[in-house]
Amino acid sequence: MINAAFAVLLGALVVFGIRDLSGKKNPWTVIGWALVAAAWLAIGVFLGTRWIKSGHAPMSNQYESVIFLNWAFLGLALLVGREFPVRSPGLWIALFSSLLLALASLLDSAAHPLVPALQSDWLLLHVSVTMAAYAALAIGFLSAIACLWTQKIRRRSTDKQFDGFAYRCISLGFVLLTIGIILGAVWANEAWGSYWSWDPKETWSLITWFVYALALHLHQTKGWRGSSFAAVNASGFLCVAFTYFGVNYLMSGLHAYR
Amino acid sequence: MIESQETTEQTDTIKPAEVLVKWAGAGWEALTSIKLFLVLVPLLLIAFIAGTIIPQDLTGDQLYERYGHFLARFLEAIRLNDVFHAAWFNALLAFLGLNLAACSIRRIKAVAARPGVFMAHIGILLILAGALVRGAFGRKGTLPMFQGEMADKFYLPDGRRERLPFQVYLSKFWLEHWNEPSHELDITLRSNGARTSRKVRVGETLALDGASLEVASYYPDFYLNGSAPQNRSAEPRNPALEIIFKRGGISKNLWVLDNFQGLHGERFEEGNIAYSYEPGRIRQFNSTLDIYDGAHRATGGTINVNNPISFKGYTIYQYSYDPANPNYSSFLVTKDPGTPLVYAAFILLSAGLVWNFRWRRHAPLGLPSSLSSAKGRQ
Ligand code: HEM
């Protein structure tokens, strides 16, 4: 199923590429988004069957959570991707999603029985909300990259829509990230005896959270727009990536579930 | 002359108060400013990053070994080896709290326009307050116990013992596994030099290169009493298999041990056999506790990872066990009177953020806010 989703996404990438090069909107845009929707469905079926087979939410290791993240990302993109103010937003979406799936293929995909600490309904709540946050922040990141690309490489100005879209994505991401971290804290208090232990994963999630809090305040109170806002936004997402991957491989701690 | 005298008189009497007011005003101005927030956050970020890349659990000697004399002394001096308990770090958090409180007071008129933002800010303030309560009144320690033991004290991290306002009785401890333990044999026969790895069951007979190997019996806790093999207990402390090897008319009884075998397993005339015992993946570890308040049993039940038990402000968590001693179970004991406050703050913060969030909202709302100075930085 994942291979099928990957193939469909590559198809979408080609279709959106044709749309971008030809400059013709129809029928390529519709076909492209239909393919994205198909990939989203395929990943959903994969997650659903894995859930039924294993008897627990498919979020218990890095592989499963990356796939879930991809599913949330595509789902959100289907909802709001059209507003992404570039010529063919689908191209960015399909590219990011297929890169993420390619990355997932490098991870251990075996399903293992759950260790005691993960046997909890909080697993579903904490991971799904956090991944949904990452999905929103990822779309915000794409628009930051698009903005930096337009301003710094192509030396063109970007309009208000860019900031508006990026700001909305990271506002949504920030709400979800806050709730995701809180759910994690409540779970930690049930399982480990403390809602906060300054474990590296926790600390890096807080770093990420503060960077986005900074971004929101700079946007709202200091009027940061354009490339300076995009730079904070992009740094926030680098923190997401480090919290999500870097910490697992470079630092040890309670969260070492890989 | 008269004029200047007047002014000196005035300054002599009024200046100190004026200065005080001016200073207080400036201090208040600084405390309420978003600028302070924009300074505090980068400082906090540096502290967080330091706290994750510098190991935080090294003792003095380990620190010196790893970083050398000079660097280790530097790290110790500014507590970079224990960032999250350092005074300067807590001062930064305290300033963040003051900043939030002052900013919320100053923007109190904006509550009606942006209630969600106000709730979120107060939520964070209360989380910090809850952490303060934990720092002042919180307790955390361990309680190691054996089955059938009663305890009324636990160990603090520094090794001191502290009394609990109740007694805990561990009536039962047990492990659950996802899968049964399994036995694996790795056999090399001299007759053909081939190596075979197999999962085996007790009672099973393997046929290999004209020989037969019967897995005759399993002793979880094997020992030799003189020359007689015996079992000490049912716990897999020293797992062993008895193998009956037959070729032609010859039959030989072999004992293979998981623990104390040579690198290549058990050697005999026909080859060698290595045995490994796979204990099975742990599913859960459980303890049944009874909690006594004086002479009567106040509460109790079975706890496991993710299901602690609480009584009189203390919470007892299943913490650890000893694979070699099935009677031993260890618990984490915590007390944190700040938790309800922190949980209330969690709800306030989440609710505030959800309330404040609108997908369709492009520009910041016009607010009676002296803080929102849109400079339009590009
Ligand atoms: C960890 C600390 C903080 C967090 C998580 C936080 C969170 C937020 C959030 C989520 C918003 C709404 C932004 C939006 O609507 O996009 C906001 C707005 C704001 N915050 Fe904070 N805040 C924090 C600290 C502070 C501090 C210390 C101050 C004051 C110095 C402050 C002043 C403001 C102001 C002035 C706004 C603008 C509200 C508006 O758009 O009208 N915040 N904050």
XYZ file of C-alpha atoms and ligand atoms in Angstrom:
679
model
C 0.000 0.000 0.000
C 2.825 2.366 0.861
C 4.542 1.561 -2.417
C 1.295 2.228 -4.240
C 0.946 5.557 -2.430
C 4.513 6.411 -3.334
C 3.931 5.590 -7.008
C 0.741 7.646 -7.067
C 2.574 10.583 -5.467
C 5.299 10.398 -8.097
C 2.519 10.424 -10.677
C 1.086 13.541 -9.034
C 4.533 15.082 -9.103
C 4.764 14.531 -12.867
C 1.264 15.888 -13.459
C 1.919 19.019 -11.367
C 5.260 19.389 -13.127
C 3.499 19.380 -16.499
C 1.027 21.925 -15.150
C 3.860 24.149 -13.968
C 5.870 23.946 -17.202
C 2.925 24.191 -19.576
C 1.315 26.983 -17.603
C -2.048 25.353 -18.316
C -4.248 24.894 -15.302
C -6.735 22.442 -16.782
C -6.973 19.541 -16.572
C -3.665 18.992 -14.814
C -4.531 20.588 -11.486
C -7.628 18.463 -11.019
C -5.812 15.252 -11.994
C -2.901 16.103 -9.731
C -5.073 16.697 -6.684
C -7.058 13.543 -7.437
C -3.797 11.614 -7.320
C -2.869 13.278 -4.034
C -6.269 12.253 -2.665
C -5.668 8.695 -3.868
C -2.310 8.593 -2.098
C -3.960 9.903 1.057
C -6.566 7.144 0.854
C -3.938 4.482 0.259
C -1.936 5.571 3.290
C -5.136 5.661 5.306
C -5.933 2.068 4.311
C -2.388 1.041 5.204
C -2.649 2.634 8.650
C -6.091 1.171 9.232
C -5.070 -2.391 8.407
C -1.916 -2.068 10.465
C -3.990 -0.835 13.401
C -6.374 -3.810 13.132
C -3.553 -6.318 12.724
C -1.410 -5.071 15.594
C -4.255 -4.184 17.929
C -2.758 -0.809 18.797
C -2.694 2.615 17.173
C -0.054 2.629 14.409
C 2.116 5.227 16.143
C 4.423 3.141 18.268
C 7.700 3.706 16.462
C 9.378 6.163 14.145
C 8.263 4.372 10.984
C 4.598 4.323 11.928
C 4.608 7.915 13.087
C 6.284 9.137 9.877
C 3.595 7.394 7.849
C 0.917 8.917 10.064
C 2.558 12.328 9.705
C 2.452 11.920 5.947
C -1.211 11.035 6.101
C -2.001 14.089 8.247
C 0.120 16.262 5.959
C -1.704 15.134 2.796
C -5.085 15.429 4.520
C -4.382 18.993 5.589
C -2.927 19.822 2.185
C -6.127 18.603 0.534
C -8.057 20.984 2.795
C -5.947 24.125 2.570
C -3.310 23.489 -0.100
C -5.188 25.496 -2.712
C -4.549 28.625 -0.663
C -0.794 28.170 -0.817
C 0.083 31.168 -2.983
C 2.449 29.592 -5.494
C 1.649 28.674 -9.071
C 1.227 24.967 -8.439
C 1.008 24.268 -4.713
C 0.424 20.596 -5.463
C 3.968 20.303 -6.757
C 5.380 21.387 -3.396
C 2.981 19.152 -1.507
C 3.650 16.046 -3.610
C 7.401 16.656 -3.474
C 7.505 16.995 0.307
C 5.241 14.013 0.806
C 7.189 11.716 -1.497
C 10.476 12.752 0.152
C 8.950 11.915 3.524
C 7.810 8.507 2.256
C 11.255 7.859 0.805
C 12.677 8.651 4.225
C 10.199 6.275 5.859
C 11.486 3.467 3.654
C 14.854 3.824 5.387
C 13.329 3.138 8.790
C 12.628 -0.200 10.445
C 9.080 -1.025 9.405
C 8.644 -4.153 11.527
C 5.743 -4.128 13.981
C 6.901 -5.020 17.481
C 4.691 -5.677 20.478
C 4.347 -2.623 22.690
C 6.711 -2.094 25.605
C 4.853 -1.416 28.886
C 5.222 2.368 28.808
C 3.501 2.657 25.415
C 0.464 0.587 26.396
C -1.828 3.481 26.962
C -4.601 5.357 25.205
C -2.452 8.456 25.603
C -0.246 7.070 22.828
C -2.986 7.690 20.271
C -3.837 11.146 21.609
C -0.312 12.422 22.119
C 1.186 11.168 18.873
C -1.745 11.962 16.606
C -2.056 15.549 17.838
C 1.707 16.093 17.675
C 1.887 14.695 14.143
C -1.051 16.856 13.090
C 0.881 19.830 14.476
C 3.965 18.818 12.509
C 1.822 18.509 9.386
C 0.552 22.089 9.747
C 4.042 23.355 10.558
C 5.401 21.490 7.528
C 2.994 23.300 5.229
C 3.996 26.556 6.933
C 7.610 25.594 6.299
C 6.951 25.014 2.592
C 5.483 28.461 2.295
C 8.491 29.909 4.143
C 10.791 28.190 1.664
C 8.675 29.377 -1.245
C 8.876 32.919 0.134
C 12.640 32.815 0.683
C 13.080 31.266 -2.756
C 11.056 33.991 -4.426
C 12.688 36.859 -2.553
C 16.288 35.756 -2.230
C 16.885 33.590 -5.295
C 14.467 34.901 -7.887
C 14.674 38.410 -6.439
C 10.988 39.113 -6.716
C 8.728 40.464 -4.057
C 6.057 38.345 -2.439
C 2.599 39.592 -1.670
C 0.629 39.629 1.555
C -0.953 36.277 0.805
C 2.342 34.551 1.481
C 2.617 35.836 5.036
C -1.052 35.307 5.631
C -0.891 31.675 4.594
C 2.315 30.912 6.491
C 0.990 32.679 9.574
C -2.253 30.700 9.490
C -0.395 27.419 9.120
C 1.914 28.051 12.020
C -0.927 29.414 14.172
C -2.753 26.143 13.633
C 0.478 24.217 14.148
C 1.185 26.109 17.369
C -2.240 25.344 18.843
C -1.838 21.651 18.015
C 1.785 21.550 19.157
C 0.839 23.065 22.510
C -1.947 20.541 23.002
C 0.309 17.711 21.829
C 3.023 18.629 24.327
C 0.428 18.982 27.094
C -0.986 15.533 26.289
C 2.548 14.196 26.454
C 3.057 15.852 29.844
C -0.137 14.363 31.244
C 0.859 10.944 29.919
C 4.351 11.270 31.364
C 2.759 12.008 34.712
C 0.820 8.727 34.455
C 3.675 6.583 33.227
C 6.906 8.094 34.520
C 5.795 9.898 37.632
C 6.439 13.428 36.434
C 4.825 15.730 33.899
C 8.198 17.158 32.963
C 11.654 15.611 33.287
C 13.849 17.740 30.982
C 14.504 14.661 28.904
C 16.091 15.699 25.545
C 12.932 15.035 23.549
C 10.870 17.122 25.945
C 13.415 19.905 25.995
C 13.666 20.041 22.218
C 9.902 20.093 21.873
C 9.953 23.108 24.178
C 12.682 24.740 22.079
C 10.503 24.246 18.993
C 7.498 25.622 20.835
C 9.369 28.748 21.954
C 10.695 29.408 18.445
C 7.144 29.355 17.095
C 5.915 31.492 20.004
C 8.645 33.935 19.013
C 7.523 33.811 15.375
C 3.890 34.529 16.306
C 4.839 37.461 18.547
C 7.186 38.942 15.974
C 4.429 38.684 13.399
C 1.705 40.100 15.631
C 3.514 42.775 17.621
C 6.613 43.702 15.630
C 5.133 43.436 12.202
C 7.641 40.938 10.877
C 6.718 39.960 7.342
C 8.267 38.542 4.215
C 11.684 36.952 4.415
C 12.398 37.811 8.059
C 9.178 36.116 9.149
C 9.919 33.235 6.769
C 13.365 32.832 8.350
C 11.947 32.399 11.884
C 9.268 30.118 10.513
C 11.862 27.955 8.745
C 14.067 27.823 11.866
C 11.038 26.610 13.773
C 10.671 23.740 11.370
C 14.349 22.868 11.585
C 13.713 22.508 15.322
C 10.755 20.239 14.536
C 13.008 18.073 12.385
C 15.658 17.924 15.076
C 13.153 17.108 17.810
C 11.589 14.435 15.661
C 14.679 12.781 14.161
C 17.862 14.284 15.530
C 17.106 13.684 19.191
C 16.384 9.993 18.552
C 19.720 9.371 16.947
C 21.972 11.803 18.766
C 20.646 11.865 22.300
C 19.477 9.240 24.730
C 16.598 9.568 27.102
C 13.229 8.287 28.178
C 11.762 8.758 24.716
C 14.104 6.296 23.030
C 11.443 4.266 21.214
C 12.684 4.869 17.678
C 19.704 83.927 42.984
C 16.315 83.426 44.494
C 15.228 81.411 41.541
C 18.147 79.050 41.733
C 17.686 78.629 45.481
C 14.132 77.679 44.867
C 15.120 75.050 42.376
C 17.746 73.532 44.644
C 15.228 73.423 47.454
C 12.779 71.695 45.191
C 15.231 69.122 43.960
C 16.451 68.455 47.497
C 13.019 67.568 48.741
C 11.323 66.054 45.728
C 14.064 64.408 43.716
C 14.386 61.071 45.558
C 10.698 60.337 45.293
C 10.657 61.485 41.708
C 13.588 59.262 40.845
C 11.916 56.366 42.561
C 8.728 56.918 40.614
C 10.700 57.325 37.425
C 12.663 54.143 38.081
C 9.580 52.224 39.026
C 7.947 53.502 35.875
C 10.871 52.435 33.746
C 11.007 49.055 35.493
C 7.333 48.530 34.934
C 7.731 49.622 31.342
C 10.508 47.088 30.868
C 8.610 44.303 32.594
C 5.540 44.798 30.451
C 7.479 45.085 27.231
C 7.461 42.529 24.494
C 11.152 43.409 24.113
C 11.925 41.661 27.375
C 10.138 38.592 26.034
C 12.164 38.796 22.838
C 15.357 38.876 24.930
C 14.323 36.171 27.406
C 13.336 33.633 24.782
C 16.729 33.493 23.023
C 18.440 33.229 26.427
C 16.134 30.380 27.391
C 16.765 28.695 24.046
C 20.516 28.818 24.668
C 19.987 27.302 28.120
C 17.754 24.540 26.735
C 20.227 23.657 24.020
C 23.111 23.618 26.496
C 21.034 21.369 28.736
C 20.601 18.820 25.975
C 24.087 18.740 24.487
C 26.031 18.801 27.750
C 25.415 15.620 29.748
C 23.428 16.570 32.838
C 24.023 13.524 34.984
C 27.791 13.394 35.313
C 29.328 13.448 38.762
C 32.333 15.668 39.478
C 34.972 13.099 38.537
C 33.265 12.007 35.346
C 32.973 15.619 34.319
C 36.704 16.205 34.845
C 37.553 13.027 32.971
C 35.455 14.013 30.018
C 36.154 17.720 29.700
C 39.509 18.205 31.369
C 40.255 20.335 34.371
C 39.694 23.783 32.957
C 36.477 23.205 31.025
C 34.973 21.053 33.761
C 35.558 23.793 36.332
C 33.977 26.308 34.017
C 30.929 24.087 33.422
C 30.565 23.507 37.138
C 30.986 27.154 38.023
C 28.010 28.230 35.936
C 26.198 24.931 36.485
C 26.065 23.991 32.816
C 26.250 20.383 34.017
C 22.927 20.880 35.793
C 21.265 23.670 33.825
C 17.675 22.936 34.774
C 18.363 23.295 38.487
C 20.696 26.271 38.214
C 19.690 29.484 39.952
C 20.274 31.579 36.827
C 18.023 29.293 34.804
C 15.225 29.532 37.325
C 15.732 33.284 37.421
C 15.159 33.374 33.653
C 11.911 31.454 34.108
C 10.939 33.785 36.946
C 11.516 36.786 34.680
C 9.389 35.169 32.001
C 6.657 34.800 34.619
C 6.974 38.424 35.722
C 6.977 39.528 32.098
C 3.788 37.571 31.421
C 2.082 38.821 34.569
C 2.984 42.446 33.927
C 2.069 42.234 30.266
C -1.289 40.654 31.104
C -2.069 43.348 33.671
C -1.148 46.110 31.306
C -3.219 44.650 28.509
C -6.150 43.877 30.756
C -8.404 46.013 28.540
C -7.693 43.675 25.632
C -9.286 40.736 27.449
C -12.643 41.370 25.842
C -11.169 41.667 22.368
C -8.756 38.708 22.626
C -9.892 36.543 25.533
C -8.016 33.537 24.124
C -4.652 35.298 24.168
C -5.232 36.407 27.755
C -6.169 32.877 28.809
C -3.115 31.417 27.089
C -0.801 33.921 28.782
C -2.333 33.275 32.208
C -2.148 29.547 31.519
C 1.617 29.725 31.032
C 1.953 31.869 34.128
C 0.089 29.231 36.140
C 2.252 26.429 34.765
C 5.270 28.336 36.049
C 3.510 28.836 39.393
C 2.741 25.131 39.570
C 6.373 24.307 38.890
C 7.309 26.625 41.747
C 4.979 24.729 44.089
C 6.587 21.493 42.962
C 10.040 22.894 43.609
C 9.063 23.984 47.105
C 6.884 21.098 48.269
C 7.414 18.282 45.780
C 8.956 14.960 46.736
C 10.274 12.173 44.574
C 11.988 8.987 45.581
C 12.157 5.248 45.165
C 10.742 2.385 47.145
C 12.365 -1.006 46.579
C 10.353 -3.901 47.997
C 10.120 -7.667 48.178
C 6.914 -9.643 47.998
C 5.344 -9.889 51.415
C 7.117 -6.803 52.715
C 5.544 -3.842 54.473
C 7.161 -0.401 54.120
C 6.542 3.059 55.485
C 9.626 4.889 54.235
C 11.029 5.660 50.809
C 14.449 6.793 49.568
C 15.078 10.337 48.392
C 17.606 10.803 45.554
C 20.314 11.775 48.055
C 19.906 8.459 49.880
C 18.036 9.779 52.900
C 14.891 7.951 53.943
C 11.620 9.752 54.363
C 8.542 8.544 56.179
C 5.239 8.075 54.358
C 1.983 8.990 56.120
C 0.808 5.383 55.541
C 2.169 1.855 55.087
C 2.493 -0.056 51.843
C 2.277 -3.823 51.639
C 3.439 -5.612 48.479
C 1.299 -8.707 48.345
C 2.167 -9.840 44.843
C 4.476 -9.025 41.952
C 4.382 -10.680 38.544
C 5.555 -10.252 34.983
C 3.468 -10.734 31.877
C 5.049 -11.643 28.559
C 3.965 -11.091 24.982
C 5.315 -14.461 23.989
C 6.408 -17.631 25.752
C 10.082 -18.064 26.464
C 11.857 -20.015 23.754
C 14.918 -22.249 23.505
C 17.372 -22.008 20.684
C 20.112 -24.521 19.900
C 23.123 -23.891 17.745
C 24.604 -27.263 16.825
C 27.812 -28.067 14.971
C 28.529 -31.727 14.261
C 32.052 -32.890 13.618
C 30.789 -35.564 11.209
C 29.835 -33.067 8.506
C 31.059 -29.737 9.917
C 27.715 -28.088 9.232
C 26.157 -25.657 11.654
C 22.444 -25.680 12.425
C 20.425 -23.143 14.396
C 16.980 -24.213 15.582
C 14.255 -23.146 17.918
C 13.349 -26.282 19.853
C 10.649 -27.455 22.217
C 11.052 -29.836 25.113
C 10.253 -33.368 23.950
C 11.249 -32.675 20.380
C 13.845 -34.839 18.574
C 16.097 -33.438 15.876
C 17.609 -35.654 13.186
C 20.956 -34.362 11.943
C 23.405 -36.167 9.680
C 22.457 -39.628 10.859
C 22.393 -38.660 14.525
C 19.385 -37.853 16.677
C 19.181 -35.222 19.381
C 16.296 -35.413 21.795
C 15.488 -32.338 23.881
C 14.688 -34.376 26.962
C 14.076 -31.833 29.695
C 14.299 -28.186 30.704
C 15.623 -26.959 34.053
C 14.995 -23.255 34.567
C 17.282 -22.973 37.582
C 19.820 -25.696 37.105
C 22.484 -26.762 39.582
C 24.546 -29.842 40.241
C 24.050 -31.462 43.591
C 27.176 -33.594 43.634
C 26.741 -35.130 40.204
C 22.949 -35.085 40.230
C 21.316 -32.304 38.176
C 18.658 -30.488 40.148
C 16.310 -27.590 39.819
C 16.504 -24.852 42.444
C 13.379 -22.905 41.460
C 10.900 -22.279 38.669
C 12.513 -18.953 37.736
C 14.844 -18.886 34.732
C 17.965 -17.920 36.651
C 20.137 -20.625 35.180
C 18.260 -22.185 32.272
C 19.544 -25.562 31.073
C 18.432 -28.241 28.625
C 19.110 -31.941 28.805
C 19.891 -33.345 25.378
C 20.088 -37.053 24.593
C 22.432 -37.560 21.684
C 22.221 -40.873 19.777
C 24.240 -42.189 16.888
C 24.243 -45.861 15.968
C 24.169 -47.713 19.241
C 25.831 -44.956 21.274
C 23.752 -42.709 23.496
C 24.971 -39.789 25.541
C 23.249 -37.381 27.944
C 24.399 -33.770 27.645
C 23.568 -30.705 29.712
C 23.697 -27.378 27.931
C 23.517 -24.164 29.935
C 22.586 -20.718 28.782
C 24.602 -18.823 31.388
C 27.953 -20.473 31.888
C 28.913 -21.924 28.584
C 32.104 -21.294 26.704
C 32.100 -19.086 23.679
C 31.332 -22.040 21.425
C 28.873 -23.796 23.671
C 29.092 -27.237 25.141
C 31.797 -29.385 23.537
C 31.591 -33.147 23.317
C 33.203 -35.818 21.151
C 30.773 -35.409 18.253
C 30.761 -31.623 18.058
C 29.339 -28.815 20.129
C 25.986 -27.349 21.095
C 25.284 -23.793 22.185
C 22.034 -23.041 23.959
C 20.351 -19.718 24.326
C 17.250 -19.055 26.333
C 15.025 -16.225 25.080
C 12.934 -14.970 27.980
C 10.098 -13.580 25.851
C 9.216 -9.907 25.515
C 7.910 -8.235 28.638
C 4.330 -7.156 28.247
C 3.756 -5.611 31.608
C 4.940 -5.768 35.191
C 2.345 -5.657 37.895
C 2.283 -5.251 41.643
C -0.644 -5.733 43.950
C -0.386 -3.257 46.799
C -2.356 -2.831 49.987
C -2.180 0.540 51.636
C -2.707 0.670 55.379
C -3.594 3.776 57.299
C -2.716 2.717 60.811
C -4.260 -0.684 61.428
C -6.926 -0.738 58.723
C -6.505 -1.238 54.994
C -7.377 2.104 53.421
C -7.016 1.260 49.756
C -5.093 -0.940 47.394
C -5.084 -2.609 44.036
C -2.894 -3.728 41.199
C -0.641 -1.142 39.653
C 1.529 -1.338 36.552
C 3.322 0.966 34.156
C 0.746 3.614 33.150
C -1.505 2.793 36.139
C -0.212 4.239 39.402
C -2.094 4.466 42.689
C -2.571 7.614 44.776
C -3.186 8.095 48.474
C -2.857 11.106 50.782
C -1.150 13.236 48.167
C 1.408 10.581 47.277
C 1.421 8.593 44.058
C 3.107 5.213 43.745
C 4.300 4.084 40.312
C 5.480 0.708 39.150
C 9.069 1.517 38.330
C 11.345 -1.439 37.854
C 12.026 -5.083 38.579
C 14.923 -7.481 38.755
C 14.982 -10.184 36.076
C 17.039 -12.343 38.423
C 14.769 -11.953 41.418
C 11.055 -12.484 40.816
C 10.161 -11.364 44.346
C 11.563 -7.894 43.915
C 9.695 -4.882 42.607
C 10.624 -1.249 42.825
C 8.378 1.780 42.922
C 8.612 5.475 42.358
C 6.996 7.573 45.050
C 6.051 11.155 44.250
C 4.232 13.999 45.888
C 3.476 17.159 43.948
C 0.836 19.490 45.358
C 1.349 21.698 42.285
C -0.110 19.148 39.867
C -3.784 20.279 40.066
C -2.681 23.841 39.379
C -0.569 22.749 36.418
C -3.424 20.669 35.002
C -5.842 23.581 35.366
C -3.267 25.724 33.591
C -2.999 23.141 30.794
C -6.740 23.400 30.252
C -6.648 27.198 30.340
C -3.759 27.358 27.882
C -5.289 24.883 25.422
C -8.731 26.439 25.627
C -7.279 29.916 25.171
C -5.330 28.916 22.105
C -8.279 27.106 20.537
C -10.530 30.062 21.249
C -8.046 32.475 19.739
C -7.498 30.443 16.608
C -9.271 31.430 13.416
C -8.152 30.083 10.083
C -9.596 33.104 8.295
C -7.866 35.988 9.965
C -5.245 37.736 7.988
C -4.091 40.776 9.874
C -3.830 41.261 13.632
C -7.020 42.668 15.066
C -6.984 46.355 15.818
C -6.454 46.525 19.569
C -6.113 49.272 22.127
C -2.558 48.124 22.546
C 0.484 50.271 22.959
C 2.533 47.115 22.525
C 1.495 46.355 18.995
C 3.884 48.545 17.090
C 3.927 47.238 13.577
C 7.225 48.400 12.178
C 6.747 46.437 8.990
C 10.111 44.728 8.937
C 10.816 42.926 5.723
C 5.830 31.414 26.579
C 5.280 32.532 26.586
C 4.161 33.019 25.675
C 3.318 32.336 24.860
C 3.262 30.841 24.592
C 2.450 33.259 24.254
C 1.444 32.947 23.358
C 0.772 33.878 22.611
C -0.137 33.565 21.573
C -0.509 32.172 21.122
C -0.584 34.721 21.055
C -1.574 34.869 19.937
C -0.844 35.142 18.701
C -1.751 35.154 17.555
O -2.899 35.484 17.668
O -1.256 34.765 16.508
C 0.055 35.775 21.756
C -0.128 37.104 21.490
C 0.491 38.113 22.175
N 1.351 37.998 23.227
Fe 2.054 36.269 23.955
N 2.776 34.513 24.683
C 3.825 34.380 25.559
C 4.463 35.380 26.227
C 4.165 36.729 26.079
C 4.760 37.765 26.826
C 5.804 37.569 27.911
C 4.216 38.923 26.396
C 4.433 40.328 26.846
C 5.508 40.886 27.026
C 3.296 38.597 25.343
C 2.572 39.522 24.631
C 1.718 39.231 23.621
C 1.074 40.198 22.812
C 1.218 41.700 22.920
C 0.317 39.495 21.882
C -0.455 40.096 20.744
C -1.877 39.899 20.815
C -2.477 40.453 19.567
O -2.200 39.954 18.474
O -3.217 41.368 19.708
N 3.283 37.256 25.189
N 0.872 35.237 22.721
